Amino acid sequence: MDAGVVNYRLCDHEFECETCLFDQAIRGETPALAVQDRAAGLKRTKGPRGLPDFLISSQCFYSPNHMWARVEGSARVRVGLDDFGQQLMGQVYAVRIPPPGAITRDDTIEVINQLGSHRMRSPVEGLVVWVNSELQERPSLVNKAPFTAGSLFMIEPDDLAGQLKEMRYGLEAEEWLETEADELGSEVFELMWSGRPGIGVTAPDGGELVADWLDTARRQDTFRPVLERFLISR
């Protein structure tokens, strides 16, 4: 103020409304997403060099295509896309989920990002009893709170025990996620190296080091096969 300069900003939270306590208070949402995340038993797993860390919930079972399933009351199962998966997707523009009713593993959840539309298989089959309608207006919740407010639907599975046996849980899930992260790191590095002319200047050219390889790589059309290998073709 002494210099006669006023620092004017419309938002001091970078317009991240889904994680803004003030915005949540206006909408009457309690508890805050951060509190919900702690209640979901989240743990941070260190990503390989150049890739972000990934969150994993100790309460969830994980399918090979990075969908999670969490058993809740009355033998119902809540389903969502895990943190690894949403980071591969990048910003989610829209989510299309089958309406309440019977769902099999042949039915798909459509997720739309900057590379287009991607269809993912449900990790369990049975009767869908609830769909997260909030995602119609706020699909970014899949990115901001994948294990809580960004969950996709609730299902009453046909064979709960049998279907959960096909997924990973606990320490096995943590070790698997770390392996997935290492494989992704190798693929992203190879992708960026092969596409070096298209990724801008590098440190030897006088530019800055790439802080987030994944964010840089997923902007390229050539990243789609990588995304589909981890999330779609399994």
PDB file of C-alpha atoms in Angstrom:
ATOM      1  CA  MET A   1       0.000   0.000   0.000  1.00  0.00           C
ATOM      2  CA  ASP A   2       2.921   2.351   0.684  1.00  0.00           C
ATOM      3  CA  ALA A   3       3.887   2.082  -2.988  1.00  0.00           C
ATOM      4  CA  GLY A   4       0.363   2.815  -4.071  1.00  0.00           C
ATOM      5  CA  VAL A   5      -0.127  -0.668  -5.529  1.00  0.00           C
ATOM      6  CA  VAL A   6      -3.122  -2.825  -4.710  1.00  0.00           C
ATOM      7  CA  ASN A   7      -2.790  -6.567  -5.306  1.00  0.00           C
ATOM      8  CA  TYR A   8      -6.221  -7.408  -6.734  1.00  0.00           C
ATOM      9  CA  ARG A   9      -7.392 -10.997  -7.211  1.00  0.00           C
ATOM     10  CA  LEU A  10     -10.869 -12.403  -7.647  1.00  0.00           C
ATOM     11  CA  CYS A  11      -9.921 -15.636  -5.885  1.00  0.00           C
ATOM     12  CA  ASP A  12      -7.028 -16.460  -3.565  1.00  0.00           C
ATOM     13  CA  HIS A  13      -7.603 -20.231  -3.914  1.00  0.00           C
ATOM     14  CA  GLU A  14      -6.732 -20.501  -7.629  1.00  0.00           C
ATOM     15  CA  PHE A  15     -10.434 -21.117  -8.397  1.00  0.00           C
ATOM     16  CA  GLU A  16     -10.188 -24.654  -6.933  1.00  0.00           C
ATOM     17  CA  CYS A  17     -13.768 -24.521  -5.676  1.00  0.00           C
ATOM     18  CA  GLU A  18     -14.036 -28.220  -4.822  1.00  0.00           C
ATOM     19  CA  THR A  19     -11.344 -27.901  -2.140  1.00  0.00           C
ATOM     20  CA  CYS A  20     -12.129 -24.365  -0.978  1.00  0.00           C
ATOM     21  CA  LEU A  21     -13.488 -24.253   2.580  1.00  0.00           C
ATOM     22  CA  PHE A  22     -15.211 -20.933   1.905  1.00  0.00           C
ATOM     23  CA  ASP A  23     -16.969 -22.309  -1.164  1.00  0.00           C
ATOM     24  CA  GLN A  24     -17.973 -25.466   0.703  1.00  0.00           C
ATOM     25  CA  ALA A  25     -19.432 -23.357   3.515  1.00  0.00           C
ATOM     26  CA  ILE A  26     -21.523 -21.390   1.018  1.00  0.00           C
ATOM     27  CA  ARG A  27     -22.885 -24.654  -0.400  1.00  0.00           C
ATOM     28  CA  GLY A  28     -23.536 -25.984   3.095  1.00  0.00           C
ATOM     29  CA  GLU A  29     -21.196 -28.941   2.631  1.00  0.00           C
ATOM     30  CA  THR A  30     -19.888 -30.682   5.740  1.00  0.00           C
ATOM     31  CA  PRO A  31     -17.467 -32.152   6.417  1.00  0.00           C
ATOM     32  CA  ALA A  32     -14.874 -30.550   4.133  1.00  0.00           C
ATOM     33  CA  LEU A  33     -13.298 -32.762   1.479  1.00  0.00           C
ATOM     34  CA  ALA A  34     -10.005 -32.798   3.365  1.00  0.00           C
ATOM     35  CA  VAL A  35     -11.773 -34.235   6.409  1.00  0.00           C
ATOM     36  CA  GLN A  36     -13.518 -36.806   4.229  1.00  0.00           C
ATOM     37  CA  ASP A  37     -10.183 -37.796   2.705  1.00  0.00           C
ATOM     38  CA  ARG A  38      -8.659 -38.427   6.124  1.00  0.00           C
ATOM     39  CA  ALA A  39     -11.650 -40.564   7.056  1.00  0.00           C
ATOM     40  CA  ALA A  40     -11.125 -42.604   3.867  1.00  0.00           C
ATOM     41  CA  GLY A  41      -7.773 -43.859   5.186  1.00  0.00           C
ATOM     42  CA  LEU A  42      -5.673 -42.242   2.462  1.00  0.00           C
ATOM     43  CA  LYS A  43      -1.942 -42.819   2.225  1.00  0.00           C
ATOM     44  CA  ARG A  44       0.487 -41.076  -0.125  1.00  0.00           C
ATOM     45  CA  THR A  45       2.710 -43.286  -2.279  1.00  0.00           C
ATOM     46  CA  LYS A  46       5.848 -41.698  -3.693  1.00  0.00           C
ATOM     47  CA  GLY A  47       5.819 -41.560  -7.475  1.00  0.00           C
ATOM     48  CA  PRO A  48       8.953 -42.137  -9.569  1.00  0.00           C
ATOM     49  CA  ARG A  49      11.096 -39.193 -10.587  1.00  0.00           C
ATOM     50  CA  GLY A  50       9.192 -36.719 -12.717  1.00  0.00           C
ATOM     51  CA  LEU A  51       5.768 -38.099 -11.752  1.00  0.00           C
ATOM     52  CA  PRO A  52       3.499 -36.889  -8.945  1.00  0.00           C
ATOM     53  CA  ASP A  53       2.755 -38.859  -5.797  1.00  0.00           C
ATOM     54  CA  PHE A  54      -0.318 -41.103  -5.803  1.00  0.00           C
ATOM     55  CA  LEU A  55      -2.886 -41.551  -3.052  1.00  0.00           C
ATOM     56  CA  ILE A  56      -4.130 -44.969  -2.051  1.00  0.00           C
ATOM     57  CA  SER A  57      -6.960 -45.776   0.349  1.00  0.00           C
ATOM     58  CA  SER A  58      -6.509 -48.645   2.789  1.00  0.00           C
ATOM     59  CA  GLN A  59     -10.287 -49.205   2.727  1.00  0.00           C
ATOM     60  CA  CYS A  60     -10.580 -50.021  -0.976  1.00  0.00           C
ATOM     61  CA  PHE A  61     -10.162 -52.983  -3.305  1.00  0.00           C
ATOM     62  CA  TYR A  62      -8.525 -52.201  -6.661  1.00  0.00           C
ATOM     63  CA  SER A  63      -9.265 -53.643 -10.104  1.00  0.00           C
ATOM     64  CA  PRO A  64      -6.566 -53.897 -12.816  1.00  0.00           C
ATOM     65  CA  ASN A  65      -8.010 -50.881 -14.667  1.00  0.00           C
ATOM     66  CA  HIS A  66      -7.612 -48.639 -11.597  1.00  0.00           C
ATOM     67  CA  MET A  67     -11.214 -48.607 -10.496  1.00  0.00           C
ATOM     68  CA  TRP A  68     -11.708 -48.974  -6.754  1.00  0.00           C
ATOM     69  CA  ALA A  69     -14.484 -50.682  -4.806  1.00  0.00           C
ATOM     70  CA  ARG A  70     -15.273 -50.022  -1.144  1.00  0.00           C
ATOM     71  CA  VAL A  71     -17.711 -52.173   0.818  1.00  0.00           C
ATOM     72  CA  GLU A  72     -20.255 -50.094   2.728  1.00  0.00           C
ATOM     73  CA  GLY A  73     -23.408 -50.824   4.700  1.00  0.00           C
ATOM     74  CA  SER A  74     -25.937 -53.495   3.660  1.00  0.00           C
ATOM     75  CA  ALA A  75     -23.354 -55.262   1.453  1.00  0.00           C
ATOM     76  CA  ARG A  76     -23.341 -52.337  -0.954  1.00  0.00           C
ATOM     77  CA  VAL A  77     -20.194 -51.341  -2.798  1.00  0.00           C
ATOM     78  CA  ARG A  78     -19.166 -47.817  -3.733  1.00  0.00           C
ATOM     79  CA  VAL A  79     -17.135 -47.542  -6.949  1.00  0.00           C
ATOM     80  CA  GLY A  80     -14.794 -44.893  -8.311  1.00  0.00           C
ATOM     81  CA  LEU A  81     -11.646 -44.164 -10.305  1.00  0.00           C
ATOM     82  CA  ASP A  82      -8.501 -44.308  -8.166  1.00  0.00           C
ATOM     83  CA  ASP A  83      -5.984 -41.477  -7.813  1.00  0.00           C
ATOM     84  CA  PHE A  84      -3.525 -43.127 -10.198  1.00  0.00           C
ATOM     85  CA  GLY A  85      -6.270 -43.358 -12.814  1.00  0.00           C
ATOM     86  CA  GLN A  86      -7.519 -39.804 -12.461  1.00  0.00           C
ATOM     87  CA  GLN A  87      -3.966 -38.487 -12.796  1.00  0.00           C
ATOM     88  CA  LEU A  88      -3.553 -40.407 -16.035  1.00  0.00           C
ATOM     89  CA  MET A  89      -6.828 -38.937 -17.266  1.00  0.00           C
ATOM     90  CA  GLY A  90      -5.890 -35.391 -16.353  1.00  0.00           C
ATOM     91  CA  GLN A  91      -8.728 -32.906 -16.160  1.00  0.00           C
ATOM     92  CA  VAL A  92     -12.051 -34.730 -16.449  1.00  0.00           C
ATOM     93  CA  TYR A  93     -14.551 -32.794 -18.547  1.00  0.00           C
ATOM     94  CA  ALA A  94     -17.516 -35.145 -18.231  1.00  0.00           C
ATOM     95  CA  VAL A  95     -18.524 -38.515 -16.790  1.00  0.00           C
ATOM     96  CA  ARG A  96     -21.352 -40.666 -18.126  1.00  0.00           C
ATOM     97  CA  ILE A  97     -22.502 -43.496 -15.867  1.00  0.00           C
ATOM     98  CA  PRO A  98     -25.175 -46.119 -16.599  1.00  0.00           C
ATOM     99  CA  PRO A  99     -28.438 -45.201 -14.808  1.00  0.00           C
ATOM    100  CA  PRO A 100     -29.680 -47.160 -11.779  1.00  0.00           C
ATOM    101  CA  GLY A 101     -30.447 -50.753 -12.665  1.00  0.00           C
ATOM    102  CA  ALA A 102     -28.548 -53.900 -13.557  1.00  0.00           C
ATOM    103  CA  ILE A 103     -24.946 -53.480 -14.677  1.00  0.00           C
ATOM    104  CA  THR A 104     -22.473 -56.067 -15.912  1.00  0.00           C
ATOM    105  CA  ARG A 105     -18.775 -55.815 -16.653  1.00  0.00           C
ATOM    106  CA  ASP A 106     -19.678 -55.365 -20.308  1.00  0.00           C
ATOM    107  CA  ASP A 107     -21.324 -52.059 -19.387  1.00  0.00           C
ATOM    108  CA  THR A 108     -18.940 -49.122 -19.380  1.00  0.00           C
ATOM    109  CA  ILE A 109     -18.381 -45.813 -17.661  1.00  0.00           C
ATOM    110  CA  GLU A 110     -17.490 -43.076 -20.138  1.00  0.00           C
ATOM    111  CA  VAL A 111     -14.901 -40.523 -19.050  1.00  0.00           C
ATOM    112  CA  ILE A 112     -14.112 -37.546 -21.287  1.00  0.00           C
ATOM    113  CA  ASN A 113     -10.845 -35.600 -21.110  1.00  0.00           C
ATOM    114  CA  GLN A 114      -8.805 -33.470 -23.505  1.00  0.00           C
ATOM    115  CA  LEU A 115      -7.892 -36.531 -25.599  1.00  0.00           C
ATOM    116  CA  GLY A 116     -11.524 -37.503 -26.114  1.00  0.00           C
ATOM    117  CA  SER A 117     -13.826 -40.217 -24.795  1.00  0.00           C
ATOM    118  CA  HIS A 118     -12.656 -43.298 -22.876  1.00  0.00           C
ATOM    119  CA  ARG A 119     -14.828 -46.236 -21.836  1.00  0.00           C
ATOM    120  CA  MET A 120     -13.898 -48.102 -18.666  1.00  0.00           C
ATOM    121  CA  ARG A 121     -15.346 -51.395 -17.422  1.00  0.00           C
ATOM    122  CA  SER A 122     -17.049 -51.599 -14.042  1.00  0.00           C
ATOM    123  CA  PRO A 123     -15.000 -53.609 -11.509  1.00  0.00           C
ATOM    124  CA  VAL A 124     -18.146 -55.288 -10.171  1.00  0.00           C
ATOM    125  CA  GLU A 125     -21.534 -56.258 -11.559  1.00  0.00           C
ATOM    126  CA  GLY A 126     -24.922 -56.251  -9.940  1.00  0.00           C
ATOM    127  CA  LEU A 127     -27.656 -53.683  -9.332  1.00  0.00           C
ATOM    128  CA  VAL A 128     -26.749 -49.994  -9.390  1.00  0.00           C
ATOM    129  CA  VAL A 129     -28.735 -48.331  -6.604  1.00  0.00           C
ATOM    130  CA  TRP A 130     -27.194 -44.837  -6.649  1.00  0.00           C
ATOM    131  CA  VAL A 131     -25.388 -42.645  -9.165  1.00  0.00           C
ATOM    132  CA  ASN A 132     -23.389 -39.548  -8.210  1.00  0.00           C
ATOM    133  CA  SER A 133     -25.475 -36.902  -9.991  1.00  0.00           C
ATOM    134  CA  GLU A 134     -23.163 -34.189  -8.648  1.00  0.00           C
ATOM    135  CA  LEU A 135     -20.653 -35.188 -11.335  1.00  0.00           C
ATOM    136  CA  GLN A 136     -22.950 -33.849 -14.051  1.00  0.00           C
ATOM    137  CA  GLU A 137     -22.191 -30.287 -13.016  1.00  0.00           C
ATOM    138  CA  ARG A 138     -18.851 -30.855 -11.276  1.00  0.00           C
ATOM    139  CA  PRO A 139     -16.949 -33.647 -13.075  1.00  0.00           C
ATOM    140  CA  SER A 140     -13.676 -32.280 -11.672  1.00  0.00           C
ATOM    141  CA  LEU A 141     -14.612 -33.921  -8.368  1.00  0.00           C
ATOM    142  CA  VAL A 142     -13.199 -37.106  -9.916  1.00  0.00           C
ATOM    143  CA  ASN A 143      -9.836 -35.300  -9.936  1.00  0.00           C
ATOM    144  CA  LYS A 144     -10.135 -33.434  -6.654  1.00  0.00           C
ATOM    145  CA  ALA A 145     -11.623 -36.148  -4.425  1.00  0.00           C
ATOM    146  CA  PRO A 146     -11.503 -39.515  -6.247  1.00  0.00           C
ATOM    147  CA  PHE A 147     -12.121 -41.585  -3.096  1.00  0.00           C
ATOM    148  CA  THR A 148     -14.911 -39.474  -1.598  1.00  0.00           C
ATOM    149  CA  ALA A 149     -17.018 -36.784  -3.294  1.00  0.00           C
ATOM    150  CA  GLY A 150     -15.796 -37.911  -6.725  1.00  0.00           C
ATOM    151  CA  SER A 151     -17.023 -41.510  -6.400  1.00  0.00           C
ATOM    152  CA  LEU A 152     -19.132 -42.708  -9.337  1.00  0.00           C
ATOM    153  CA  PHE A 153     -21.925 -44.999  -8.153  1.00  0.00           C
ATOM    154  CA  MET A 154     -23.141 -47.499  -5.562  1.00  0.00           C
ATOM    155  CA  ILE A 155     -23.942 -51.094  -6.435  1.00  0.00           C
ATOM    156  CA  GLU A 156     -25.427 -54.196  -4.829  1.00  0.00           C
ATOM    157  CA  PRO A 157     -23.101 -56.871  -6.292  1.00  0.00           C
ATOM    158  CA  ASP A 158     -24.320 -60.284  -7.437  1.00  0.00           C
ATOM    159  CA  ASP A 159     -21.383 -62.139  -5.880  1.00  0.00           C
ATOM    160  CA  LEU A 160     -19.564 -59.832  -3.471  1.00  0.00           C
ATOM    161  CA  ALA A 161     -16.977 -62.302  -2.142  1.00  0.00           C
ATOM    162  CA  GLY A 162     -16.216 -63.768  -5.549  1.00  0.00           C
ATOM    163  CA  GLN A 163     -15.752 -60.396  -7.234  1.00  0.00           C
ATOM    164  CA  LEU A 164     -13.572 -58.953  -4.472  1.00  0.00           C
ATOM    165  CA  LYS A 165     -11.231 -61.953  -4.731  1.00  0.00           C
ATOM    166  CA  GLU A 166     -10.305 -60.772  -8.214  1.00  0.00           C
ATOM    167  CA  MET A 167      -9.067 -57.409  -6.878  1.00  0.00           C
ATOM    168  CA  ARG A 168      -6.070 -56.236  -4.862  1.00  0.00           C
ATOM    169  CA  TYR A 169      -6.270 -55.022  -1.287  1.00  0.00           C
ATOM    170  CA  GLY A 170      -3.976 -53.782   1.489  1.00  0.00           C
ATOM    171  CA  LEU A 171      -0.238 -54.337   1.107  1.00  0.00           C
ATOM    172  CA  GLU A 172      -0.723 -56.173  -2.196  1.00  0.00           C
ATOM    173  CA  ALA A 173      -2.505 -53.107  -3.591  1.00  0.00           C
ATOM    174  CA  GLU A 174       0.258 -50.764  -2.386  1.00  0.00           C
ATOM    175  CA  GLU A 175       2.990 -52.872  -3.976  1.00  0.00           C
ATOM    176  CA  TRP A 176       0.999 -53.143  -7.201  1.00  0.00           C
ATOM    177  CA  LEU A 177       0.462 -49.367  -7.352  1.00  0.00           C
ATOM    178  CA  GLU A 178       4.188 -48.758  -6.881  1.00  0.00           C
ATOM    179  CA  THR A 179       4.936 -51.169  -9.739  1.00  0.00           C
ATOM    180  CA  GLU A 180       2.351 -49.440 -11.924  1.00  0.00           C
ATOM    181  CA  ALA A 181       3.923 -46.066 -11.135  1.00  0.00           C
ATOM    182  CA  ASP A 182       7.384 -47.332 -12.112  1.00  0.00           C
ATOM    183  CA  GLU A 183       6.059 -48.725 -15.401  1.00  0.00           C
ATOM    184  CA  LEU A 184       4.219 -45.496 -16.126  1.00  0.00           C
ATOM    185  CA  GLY A 185       7.355 -43.489 -15.368  1.00  0.00           C
ATOM    186  CA  SER A 186       9.322 -45.534 -17.891  1.00  0.00           C
ATOM    187  CA  GLU A 187       6.629 -45.131 -20.557  1.00  0.00           C
ATOM    188  CA  VAL A 188       6.276 -41.384 -19.995  1.00  0.00           C
ATOM    189  CA  PHE A 189      10.050 -40.919 -20.164  1.00  0.00           C
ATOM    190  CA  GLU A 190      10.225 -42.898 -23.407  1.00  0.00           C
ATOM    191  CA  LEU A 191       7.275 -40.986 -24.849  1.00  0.00           C
ATOM    192  CA  MET A 192       8.804 -37.620 -24.042  1.00  0.00           C
ATOM    193  CA  TRP A 193      12.218 -38.623 -25.339  1.00  0.00           C
ATOM    194  CA  SER A 194      10.832 -39.901 -28.640  1.00  0.00           C
ATOM    195  CA  GLY A 195       8.693 -36.784 -29.020  1.00  0.00           C
ATOM    196  CA  ARG A 196      11.356 -34.368 -27.851  1.00  0.00           C
ATOM    197  CA  PRO A 197      10.913 -31.879 -30.731  1.00  0.00           C
ATOM    198  CA  GLY A 198       7.281 -31.424 -29.739  1.00  0.00           C
ATOM    199  CA  ILE A 199       7.687 -30.862 -26.021  1.00  0.00           C
ATOM    200  CA  GLY A 200       9.443 -27.511 -26.078  1.00  0.00           C
ATOM    201  CA  VAL A 201      12.848 -26.364 -24.916  1.00  0.00           C
ATOM    202  CA  THR A 202      14.903 -28.395 -22.462  1.00  0.00           C
ATOM    203  CA  ALA A 203      17.558 -27.455 -19.942  1.00  0.00           C
ATOM    204  CA  PRO A 204      20.517 -27.862 -22.365  1.00  0.00           C
ATOM    205  CA  ASP A 205      18.735 -25.496 -24.741  1.00  0.00           C
ATOM    206  CA  GLY A 206      18.519 -22.849 -22.062  1.00  0.00           C
ATOM    207  CA  GLY A 207      14.989 -23.749 -20.971  1.00  0.00           C
ATOM    208  CA  GLU A 208      13.658 -24.945 -17.639  1.00  0.00           C
ATOM    209  CA  LEU A 209      13.551 -28.511 -16.372  1.00  0.00           C
ATOM    210  CA  VAL A 210      10.190 -30.210 -16.773  1.00  0.00           C
ATOM    211  CA  ALA A 211       8.674 -30.347 -13.285  1.00  0.00           C
ATOM    212  CA  ASP A 212       5.798 -32.707 -14.086  1.00  0.00           C
ATOM    213  CA  TRP A 213       6.487 -35.163 -16.890  1.00  0.00           C
ATOM    214  CA  LEU A 214       3.023 -36.672 -16.676  1.00  0.00           C
ATOM    215  CA  ASP A 215       1.271 -33.323 -17.144  1.00  0.00           C
ATOM    216  CA  THR A 216       3.471 -32.591 -20.154  1.00  0.00           C
ATOM    217  CA  ALA A 217       3.060 -36.034 -21.729  1.00  0.00           C
ATOM    218  CA  ARG A 218      -0.716 -36.326 -21.418  1.00  0.00           C
ATOM    219  CA  ARG A 219      -1.183 -33.187 -23.505  1.00  0.00           C
ATOM    220  CA  GLN A 220       0.147 -35.094 -26.524  1.00  0.00           C
ATOM    221  CA  ASP A 221      -2.068 -37.237 -28.760  1.00  0.00           C
ATOM    222  CA  THR A 222       0.614 -39.927 -28.539  1.00  0.00           C
ATOM    223  CA  PHE A 223      -0.241 -40.355 -24.847  1.00  0.00           C
ATOM    224  CA  ARG A 224      -3.610 -41.949 -25.592  1.00  0.00           C
ATOM    225  CA  PRO A 225      -2.201 -45.500 -26.103  1.00  0.00           C
ATOM    226  CA  VAL A 226      -0.438 -45.227 -22.735  1.00  0.00           C
ATOM    227  CA  LEU A 227      -3.639 -44.154 -20.994  1.00  0.00           C
ATOM    228  CA  GLU A 228      -5.613 -46.920 -22.651  1.00  0.00           C
ATOM    229  CA  ARG A 229      -3.071 -49.592 -21.728  1.00  0.00           C
ATOM    230  CA  PHE A 230      -3.387 -48.799 -18.018  1.00  0.00           C
ATOM    231  CA  LEU A 231      -7.088 -47.930 -17.810  1.00  0.00           C
ATOM    232  CA  ILE A 232      -9.060 -49.290 -20.759  1.00  0.00           C
ATOM    233  CA  SER A 233      -7.662 -52.543 -22.119  1.00  0.00           C
ATOM    234  CA  ARG A 234      -7.641 -54.451 -18.810  1.00  0.00           C
TER     235      ARG A 234
END
